[in-house]
PDB file of C-alpha atoms in Angstrom:
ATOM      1  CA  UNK K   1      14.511  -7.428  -0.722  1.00  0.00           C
ATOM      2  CA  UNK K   2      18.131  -8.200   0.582  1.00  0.00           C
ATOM      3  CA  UNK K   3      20.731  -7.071  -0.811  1.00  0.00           C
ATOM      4  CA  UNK K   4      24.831  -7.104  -0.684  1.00  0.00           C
ATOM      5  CA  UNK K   5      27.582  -4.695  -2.142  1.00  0.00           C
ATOM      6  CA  UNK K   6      30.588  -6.492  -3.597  1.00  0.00           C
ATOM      7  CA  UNK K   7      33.894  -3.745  -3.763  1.00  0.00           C
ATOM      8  CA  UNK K   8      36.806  -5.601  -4.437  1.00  0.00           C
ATOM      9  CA  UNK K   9      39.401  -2.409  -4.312  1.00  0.00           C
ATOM     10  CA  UNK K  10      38.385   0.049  -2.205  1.00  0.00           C
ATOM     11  CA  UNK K  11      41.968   2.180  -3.114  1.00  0.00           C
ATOM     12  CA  UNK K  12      42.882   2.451  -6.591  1.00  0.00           C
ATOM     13  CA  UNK K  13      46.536   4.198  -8.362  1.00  0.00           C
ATOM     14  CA  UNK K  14      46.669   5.312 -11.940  1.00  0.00           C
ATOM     15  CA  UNK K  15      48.862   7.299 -13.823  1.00  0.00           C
ATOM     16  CA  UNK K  16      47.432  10.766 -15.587  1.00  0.00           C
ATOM     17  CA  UNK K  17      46.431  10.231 -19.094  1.00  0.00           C
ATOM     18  CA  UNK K  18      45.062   6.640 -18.749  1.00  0.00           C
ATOM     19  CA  UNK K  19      41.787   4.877 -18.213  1.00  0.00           C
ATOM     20  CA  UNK K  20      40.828   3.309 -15.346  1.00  0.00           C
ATOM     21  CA  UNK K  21      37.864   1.065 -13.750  1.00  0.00           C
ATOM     22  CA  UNK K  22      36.209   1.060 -10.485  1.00  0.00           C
ATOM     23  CA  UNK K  23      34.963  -1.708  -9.221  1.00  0.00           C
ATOM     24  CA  UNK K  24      31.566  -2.104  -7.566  1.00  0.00           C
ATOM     25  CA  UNK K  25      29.265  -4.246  -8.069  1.00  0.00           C
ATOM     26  CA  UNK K  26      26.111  -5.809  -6.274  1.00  0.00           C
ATOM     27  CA  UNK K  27      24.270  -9.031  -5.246  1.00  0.00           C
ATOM     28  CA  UNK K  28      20.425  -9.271  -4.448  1.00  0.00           C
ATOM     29  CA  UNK K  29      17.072 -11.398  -4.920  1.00  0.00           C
ATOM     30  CA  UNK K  30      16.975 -13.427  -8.818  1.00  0.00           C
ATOM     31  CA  UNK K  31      14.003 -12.346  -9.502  1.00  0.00           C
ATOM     32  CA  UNK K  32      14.506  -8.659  -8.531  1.00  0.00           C
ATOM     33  CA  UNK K  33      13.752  -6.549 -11.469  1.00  0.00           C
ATOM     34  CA  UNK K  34      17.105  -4.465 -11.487  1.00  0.00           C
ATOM     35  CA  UNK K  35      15.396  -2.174 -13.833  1.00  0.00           C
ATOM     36  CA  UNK K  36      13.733  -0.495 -10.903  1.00  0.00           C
ATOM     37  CA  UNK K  37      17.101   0.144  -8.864  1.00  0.00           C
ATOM     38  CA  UNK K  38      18.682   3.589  -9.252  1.00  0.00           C
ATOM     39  CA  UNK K  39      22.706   4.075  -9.391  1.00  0.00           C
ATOM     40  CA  UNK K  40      24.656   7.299  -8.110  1.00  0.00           C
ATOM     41  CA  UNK K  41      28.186   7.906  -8.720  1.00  0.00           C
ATOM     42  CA  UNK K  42      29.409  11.100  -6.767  1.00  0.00           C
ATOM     43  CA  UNK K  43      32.839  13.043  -6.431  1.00  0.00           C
ATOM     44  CA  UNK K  44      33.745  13.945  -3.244  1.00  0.00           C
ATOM     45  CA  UNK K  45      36.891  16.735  -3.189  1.00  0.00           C
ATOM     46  CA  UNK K  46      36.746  20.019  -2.581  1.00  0.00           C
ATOM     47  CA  UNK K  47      32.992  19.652  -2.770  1.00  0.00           C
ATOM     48  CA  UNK K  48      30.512  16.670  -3.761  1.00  0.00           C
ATOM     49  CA  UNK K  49      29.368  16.551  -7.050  1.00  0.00           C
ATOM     50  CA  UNK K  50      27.033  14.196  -8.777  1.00  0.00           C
ATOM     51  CA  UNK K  51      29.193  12.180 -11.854  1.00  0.00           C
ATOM     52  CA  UNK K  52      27.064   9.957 -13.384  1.00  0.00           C
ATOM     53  CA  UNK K  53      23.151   8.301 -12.743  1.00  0.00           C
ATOM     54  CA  UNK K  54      21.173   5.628 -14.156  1.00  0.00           C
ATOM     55  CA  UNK K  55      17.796   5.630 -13.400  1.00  0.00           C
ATOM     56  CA  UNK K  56      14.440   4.142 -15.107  1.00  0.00           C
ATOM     57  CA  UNK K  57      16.034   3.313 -17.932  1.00  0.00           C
ATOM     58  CA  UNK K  58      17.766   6.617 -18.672  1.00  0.00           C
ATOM     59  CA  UNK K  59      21.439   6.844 -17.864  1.00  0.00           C
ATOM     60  CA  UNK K  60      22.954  10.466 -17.623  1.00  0.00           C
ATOM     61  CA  UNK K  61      26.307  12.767 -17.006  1.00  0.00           C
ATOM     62  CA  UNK K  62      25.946  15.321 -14.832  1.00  0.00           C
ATOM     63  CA  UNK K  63      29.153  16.699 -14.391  1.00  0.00           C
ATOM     64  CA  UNK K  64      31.290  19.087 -16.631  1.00  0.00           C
ATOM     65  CA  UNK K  65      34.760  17.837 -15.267  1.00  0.00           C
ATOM     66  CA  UNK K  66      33.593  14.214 -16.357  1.00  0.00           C
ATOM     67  CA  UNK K  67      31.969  14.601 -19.526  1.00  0.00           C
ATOM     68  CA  UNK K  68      32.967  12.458 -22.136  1.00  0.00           C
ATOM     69  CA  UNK K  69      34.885  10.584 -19.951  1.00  0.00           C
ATOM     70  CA  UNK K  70      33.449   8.344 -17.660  1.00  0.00           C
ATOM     71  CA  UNK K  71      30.397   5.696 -18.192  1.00  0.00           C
ATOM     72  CA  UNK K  72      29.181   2.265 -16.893  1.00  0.00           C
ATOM     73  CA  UNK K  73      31.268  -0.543 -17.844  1.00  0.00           C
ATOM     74  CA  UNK K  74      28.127  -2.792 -18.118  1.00  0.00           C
ATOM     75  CA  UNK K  75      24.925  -2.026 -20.198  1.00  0.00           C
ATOM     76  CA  UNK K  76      22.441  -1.015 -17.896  1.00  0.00           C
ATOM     77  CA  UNK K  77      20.653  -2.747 -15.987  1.00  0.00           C
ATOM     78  CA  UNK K  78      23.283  -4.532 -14.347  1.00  0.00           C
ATOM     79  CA  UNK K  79      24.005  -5.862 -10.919  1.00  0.00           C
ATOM     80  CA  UNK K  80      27.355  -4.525 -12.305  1.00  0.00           C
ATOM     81  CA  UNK K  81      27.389  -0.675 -12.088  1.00  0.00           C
ATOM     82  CA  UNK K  82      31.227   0.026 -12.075  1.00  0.00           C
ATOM     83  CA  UNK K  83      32.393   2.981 -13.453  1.00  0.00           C
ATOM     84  CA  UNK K  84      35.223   3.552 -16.135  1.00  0.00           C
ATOM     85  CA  UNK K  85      37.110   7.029 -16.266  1.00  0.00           C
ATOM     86  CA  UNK K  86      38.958   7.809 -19.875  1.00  0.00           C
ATOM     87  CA  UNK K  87      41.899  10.482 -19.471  1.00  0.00           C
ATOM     88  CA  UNK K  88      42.827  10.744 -15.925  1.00  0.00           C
ATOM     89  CA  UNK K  89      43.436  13.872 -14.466  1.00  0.00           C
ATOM     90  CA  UNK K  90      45.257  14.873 -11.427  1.00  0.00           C
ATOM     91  CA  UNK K  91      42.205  16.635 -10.293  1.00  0.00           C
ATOM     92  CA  UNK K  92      40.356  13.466 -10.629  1.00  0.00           C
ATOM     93  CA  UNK K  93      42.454  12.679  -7.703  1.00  0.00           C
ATOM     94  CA  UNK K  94      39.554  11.799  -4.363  1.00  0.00           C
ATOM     95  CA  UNK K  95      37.298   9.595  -3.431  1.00  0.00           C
ATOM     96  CA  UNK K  96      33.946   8.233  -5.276  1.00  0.00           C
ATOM     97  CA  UNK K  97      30.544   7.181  -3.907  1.00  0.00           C
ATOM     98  CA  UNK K  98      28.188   4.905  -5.329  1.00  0.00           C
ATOM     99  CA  UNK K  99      25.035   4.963  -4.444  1.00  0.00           C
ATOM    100  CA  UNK K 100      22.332   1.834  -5.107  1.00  0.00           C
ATOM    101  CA  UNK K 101      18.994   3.225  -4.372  1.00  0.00           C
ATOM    102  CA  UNK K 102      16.639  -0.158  -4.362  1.00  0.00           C
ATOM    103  CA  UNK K 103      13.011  -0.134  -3.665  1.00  0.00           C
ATOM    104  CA  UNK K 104      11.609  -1.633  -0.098  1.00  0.00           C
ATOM    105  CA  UNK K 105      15.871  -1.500   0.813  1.00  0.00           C
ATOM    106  CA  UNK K 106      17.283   0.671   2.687  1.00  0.00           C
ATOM    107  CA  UNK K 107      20.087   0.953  -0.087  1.00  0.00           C
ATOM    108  CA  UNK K 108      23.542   0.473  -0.243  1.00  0.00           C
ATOM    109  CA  UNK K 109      26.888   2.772  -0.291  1.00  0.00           C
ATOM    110  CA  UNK K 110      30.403   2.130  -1.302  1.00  0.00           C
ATOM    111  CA  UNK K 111      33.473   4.314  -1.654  1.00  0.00           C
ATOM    112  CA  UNK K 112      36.349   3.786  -4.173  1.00  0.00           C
ATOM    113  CA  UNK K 113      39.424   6.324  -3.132  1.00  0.00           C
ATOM    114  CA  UNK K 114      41.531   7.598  -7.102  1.00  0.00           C
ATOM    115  CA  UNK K 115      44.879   8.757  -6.346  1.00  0.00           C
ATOM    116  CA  UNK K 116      46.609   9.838  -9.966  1.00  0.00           C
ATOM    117  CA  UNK K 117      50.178   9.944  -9.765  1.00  0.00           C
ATOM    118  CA  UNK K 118      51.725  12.546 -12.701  1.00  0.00           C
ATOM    119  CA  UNK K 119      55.592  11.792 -13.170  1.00  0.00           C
ATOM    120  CA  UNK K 120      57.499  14.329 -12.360  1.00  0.00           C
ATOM    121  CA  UNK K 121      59.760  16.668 -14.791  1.00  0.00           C
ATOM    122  CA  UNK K 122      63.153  16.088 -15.790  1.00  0.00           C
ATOM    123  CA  UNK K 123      64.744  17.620 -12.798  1.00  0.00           C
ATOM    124  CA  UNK K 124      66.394  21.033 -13.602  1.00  0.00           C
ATOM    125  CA  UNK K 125      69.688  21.334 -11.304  1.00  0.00           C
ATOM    126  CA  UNK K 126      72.042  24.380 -10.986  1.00  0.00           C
ATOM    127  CA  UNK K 127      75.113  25.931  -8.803  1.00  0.00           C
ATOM    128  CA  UNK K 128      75.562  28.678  -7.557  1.00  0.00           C
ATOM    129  CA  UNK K 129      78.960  30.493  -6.145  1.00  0.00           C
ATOM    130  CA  UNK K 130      82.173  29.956  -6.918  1.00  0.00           C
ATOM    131  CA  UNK K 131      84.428  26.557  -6.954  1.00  0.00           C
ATOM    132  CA  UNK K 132      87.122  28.059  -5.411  1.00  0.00           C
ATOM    133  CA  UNK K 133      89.138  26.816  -2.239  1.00  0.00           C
ATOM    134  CA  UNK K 134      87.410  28.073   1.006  1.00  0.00           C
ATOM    135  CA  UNK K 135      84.764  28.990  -1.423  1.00  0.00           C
ATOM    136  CA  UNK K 136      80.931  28.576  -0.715  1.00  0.00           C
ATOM    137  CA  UNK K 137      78.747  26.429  -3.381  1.00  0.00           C
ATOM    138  CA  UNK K 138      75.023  25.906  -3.482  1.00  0.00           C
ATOM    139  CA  UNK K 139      73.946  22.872  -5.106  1.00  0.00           C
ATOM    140  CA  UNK K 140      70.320  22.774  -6.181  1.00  0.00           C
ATOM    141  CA  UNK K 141      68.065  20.724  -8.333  1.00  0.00           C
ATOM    142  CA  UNK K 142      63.929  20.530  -8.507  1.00  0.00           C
ATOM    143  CA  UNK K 143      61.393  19.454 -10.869  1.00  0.00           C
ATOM    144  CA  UNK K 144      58.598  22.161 -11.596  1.00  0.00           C
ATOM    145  CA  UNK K 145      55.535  19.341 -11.320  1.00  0.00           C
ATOM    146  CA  UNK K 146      55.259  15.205 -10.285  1.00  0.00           C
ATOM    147  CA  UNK K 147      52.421  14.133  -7.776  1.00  0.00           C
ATOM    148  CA  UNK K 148      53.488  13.500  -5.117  1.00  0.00           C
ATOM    149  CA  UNK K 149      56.326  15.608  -5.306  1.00  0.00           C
ATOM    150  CA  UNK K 150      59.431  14.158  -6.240  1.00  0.00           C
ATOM    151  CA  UNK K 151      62.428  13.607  -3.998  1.00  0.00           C
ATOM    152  CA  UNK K 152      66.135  13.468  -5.151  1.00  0.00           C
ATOM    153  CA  UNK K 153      69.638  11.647  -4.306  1.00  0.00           C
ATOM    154  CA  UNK K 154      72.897  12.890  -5.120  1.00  0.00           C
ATOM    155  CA  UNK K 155      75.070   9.858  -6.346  1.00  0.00           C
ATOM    156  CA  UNK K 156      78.914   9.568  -7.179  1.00  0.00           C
ATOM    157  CA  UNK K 157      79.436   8.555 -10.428  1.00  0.00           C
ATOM    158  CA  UNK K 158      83.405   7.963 -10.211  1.00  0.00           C
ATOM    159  CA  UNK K 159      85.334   5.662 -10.088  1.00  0.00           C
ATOM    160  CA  UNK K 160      81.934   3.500  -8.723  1.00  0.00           C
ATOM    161  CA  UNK K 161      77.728   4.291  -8.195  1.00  0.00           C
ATOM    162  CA  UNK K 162      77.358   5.988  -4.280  1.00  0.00           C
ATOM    163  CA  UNK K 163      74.133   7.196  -2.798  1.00  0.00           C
ATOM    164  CA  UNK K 164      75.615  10.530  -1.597  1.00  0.00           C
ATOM    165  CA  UNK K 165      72.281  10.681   0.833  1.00  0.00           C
ATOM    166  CA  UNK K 166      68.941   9.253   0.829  1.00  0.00           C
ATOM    167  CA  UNK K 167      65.830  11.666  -0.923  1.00  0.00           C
ATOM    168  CA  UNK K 168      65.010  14.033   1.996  1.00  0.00           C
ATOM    169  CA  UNK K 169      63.836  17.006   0.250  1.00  0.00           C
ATOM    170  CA  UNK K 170      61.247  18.375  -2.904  1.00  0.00           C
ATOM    171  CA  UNK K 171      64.157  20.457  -3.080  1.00  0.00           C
ATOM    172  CA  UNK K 172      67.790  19.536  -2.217  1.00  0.00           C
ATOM    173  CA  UNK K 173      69.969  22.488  -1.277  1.00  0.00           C
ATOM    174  CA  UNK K 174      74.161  21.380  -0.474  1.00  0.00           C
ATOM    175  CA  UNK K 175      75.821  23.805   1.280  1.00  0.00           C
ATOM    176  CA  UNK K 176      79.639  23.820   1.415  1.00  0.00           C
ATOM    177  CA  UNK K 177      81.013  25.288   4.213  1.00  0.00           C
ATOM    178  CA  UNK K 178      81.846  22.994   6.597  1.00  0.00           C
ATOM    179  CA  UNK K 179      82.943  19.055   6.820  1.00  0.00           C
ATOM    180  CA  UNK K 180      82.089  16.001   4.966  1.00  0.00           C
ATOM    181  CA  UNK K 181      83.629  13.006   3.331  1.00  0.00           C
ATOM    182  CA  UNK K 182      82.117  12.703  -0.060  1.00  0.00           C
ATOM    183  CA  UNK K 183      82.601  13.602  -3.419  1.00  0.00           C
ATOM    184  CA  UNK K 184      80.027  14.975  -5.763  1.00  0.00           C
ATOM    185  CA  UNK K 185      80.232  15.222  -9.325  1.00  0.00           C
ATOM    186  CA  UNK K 186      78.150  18.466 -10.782  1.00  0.00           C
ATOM    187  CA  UNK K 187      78.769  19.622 -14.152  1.00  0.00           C
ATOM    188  CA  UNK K 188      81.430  17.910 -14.977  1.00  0.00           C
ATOM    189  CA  UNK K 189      83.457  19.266 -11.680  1.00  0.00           C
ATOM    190  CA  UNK K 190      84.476  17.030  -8.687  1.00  0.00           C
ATOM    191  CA  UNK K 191      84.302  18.451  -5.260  1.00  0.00           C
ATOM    192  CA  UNK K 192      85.755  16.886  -2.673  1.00  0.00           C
ATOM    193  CA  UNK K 193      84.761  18.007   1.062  1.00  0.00           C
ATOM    194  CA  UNK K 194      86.996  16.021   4.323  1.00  0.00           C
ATOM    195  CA  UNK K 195      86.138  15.164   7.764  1.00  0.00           C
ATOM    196  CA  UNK K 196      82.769  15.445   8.256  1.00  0.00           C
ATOM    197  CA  UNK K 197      79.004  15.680   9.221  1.00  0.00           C
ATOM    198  CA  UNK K 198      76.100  15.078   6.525  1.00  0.00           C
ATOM    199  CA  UNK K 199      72.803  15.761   7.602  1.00  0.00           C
ATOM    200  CA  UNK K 200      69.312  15.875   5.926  1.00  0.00           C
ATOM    201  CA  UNK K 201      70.609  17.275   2.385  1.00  0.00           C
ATOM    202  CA  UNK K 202      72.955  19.669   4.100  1.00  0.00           C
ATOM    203  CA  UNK K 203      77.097  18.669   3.602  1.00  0.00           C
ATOM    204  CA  UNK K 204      79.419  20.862   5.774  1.00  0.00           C
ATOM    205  CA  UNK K 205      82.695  21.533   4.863  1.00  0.00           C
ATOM    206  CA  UNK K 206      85.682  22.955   5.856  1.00  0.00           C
ATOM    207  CA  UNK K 207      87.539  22.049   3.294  1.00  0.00           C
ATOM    208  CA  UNK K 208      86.771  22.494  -0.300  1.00  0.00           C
ATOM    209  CA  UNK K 209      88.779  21.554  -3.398  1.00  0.00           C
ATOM    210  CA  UNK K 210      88.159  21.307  -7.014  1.00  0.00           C
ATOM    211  CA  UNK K 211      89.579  18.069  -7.946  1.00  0.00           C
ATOM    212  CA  UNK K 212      89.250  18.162 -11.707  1.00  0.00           C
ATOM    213  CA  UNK K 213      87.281  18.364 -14.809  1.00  0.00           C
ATOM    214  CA  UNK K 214      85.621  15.077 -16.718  1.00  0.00           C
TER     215      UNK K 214
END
C-alpha cells in the first residue's frame, strides 16, 4: 500500500489564549480501509509525550497538559488527521509529531513546530538619582512577562516623534554621565545631554541640564 503525507505548514505562530489547527493530512490507495490505520500525535519539549491516538475505532487523550483541549478536526477515520488545540499556552510552545501507522507500510512521520507568542506587559519604567546639573540619572523601564521578551525604544516626543535608539535591550538602562545629543522626555522632565556618543542603550554625558517641566 503506498502512501504520501501532505503538511502544508510545517511552522505555525499563535497568540496564548486562542485556538489553533495543525495541518496534516494524508494520501494513499481508494480502496484502503482507513479504519485499519493508527494516528499518533506526540509533544516533543522537555520530554516526549503522547497527546492524542486514534486507533481501531477508539480515539483517546493521553495527556494531562492537553486534556480538554485538543482533538481531531475530522471525524475519524479520515485521511485528514489534523489536530486542533483550544487555549494556547506558552508551554504548548515545541514541536508535534504525527505518526500514521498503516498496515503492510512502513508508515509515515510529520512534524508541525507551535511557537505561542504572549504580549508582553505594559512596560513599568522608573528613574533613579537626581536631575541635577553634573548629576547622574538612571533611566530604566521593563515588562515583567511577553514571549519573546520584549525590547524597547526611547522616543522624543517634543516638538516632533524621534527614535532616541533602536530596541537593543529586555532591559534598557541610560546612563548620564557623559556626552550625547538627544533629548529625552521622562516624567514629564526634559533632559538634554551635548556632544556626544550613544551606544547600545547607553547615552554619555557630560553635560546634563533639566530643561523644563510639561
Amino acid at each position: 500500500t503506498w502512501a504520501q503525507i501532505v503538511i502544508p505548514q510545517t511552522s505555525i505562530a499563535v497568540i496564548k489564549g486562542e485556538m489553533v489547527v495543525l495541518k496534516v493530512s494524508y494520501r494513499t490507495d481508494p480502496n484502503h480501509d482507513l479504519s485499519t490505520d493508527t494516528i499518533l500525535w506526540n509533544f516533543i519539549s522537555n520530554n516526549t509525550q503522547l497527546i492524542i491516538s486514534y486507533t481501531k475505532g477508539s480515539m483517546s487523550v493521553s495527556s494531562t497538559q492537553f486534556k480538554g483541549r485538543v482533538g481531531f478536526v475530522s471525524s475519524m477515520p479520515s485521511s485528514d488527521v489534523s489536530l486542533y488545540i483550544n487555549n494556547t499556552q506558552e508551554s504548548d510552545t515545541g514541536h508535534y509529531l504525527c505518526q500514521i501507522i498503516i498496515p503492510n507500510n512502513p508508515g509515515l512521520t510529520g512534524q508541525v513546530n507551535l511557537d505561542v507568542k504572549v504580549p508582553p506587559a505594559p512596560p513599568r519604567c522608573s528613574l533613579s538619582g537626581k536631575p541635577a546639573l553634573k548629576g547622574n540619572v538612571t533611566l530604566s523601564c521593563t515588562s515583567s512577562y511577553g514571549t519573546p521578551v520584549p525590547t524597547y525604544s526611547w522616543k522624543r516626543t517634543s516638538p516632533t516623534s524621534e527614535v532616541f535608539f533602536p530596541p537593543t535591550l529586555s532591559k534598557i538602562f541610560l546612563f548620564f554621565s557623559g556626552s550625547c545629543s538627544r533629548f529625552l522626555s521622562v516624567k514629564g522632565v526634559f533632559f538634554s545631554c551635548h556632544g556626544g556618543v550613544l551606544t547600545l542603550g547607553f547615552c554619555l554625558c557630560r553635560e546634563f541640564l533639566v530643561k523644563g517641566v510639561i
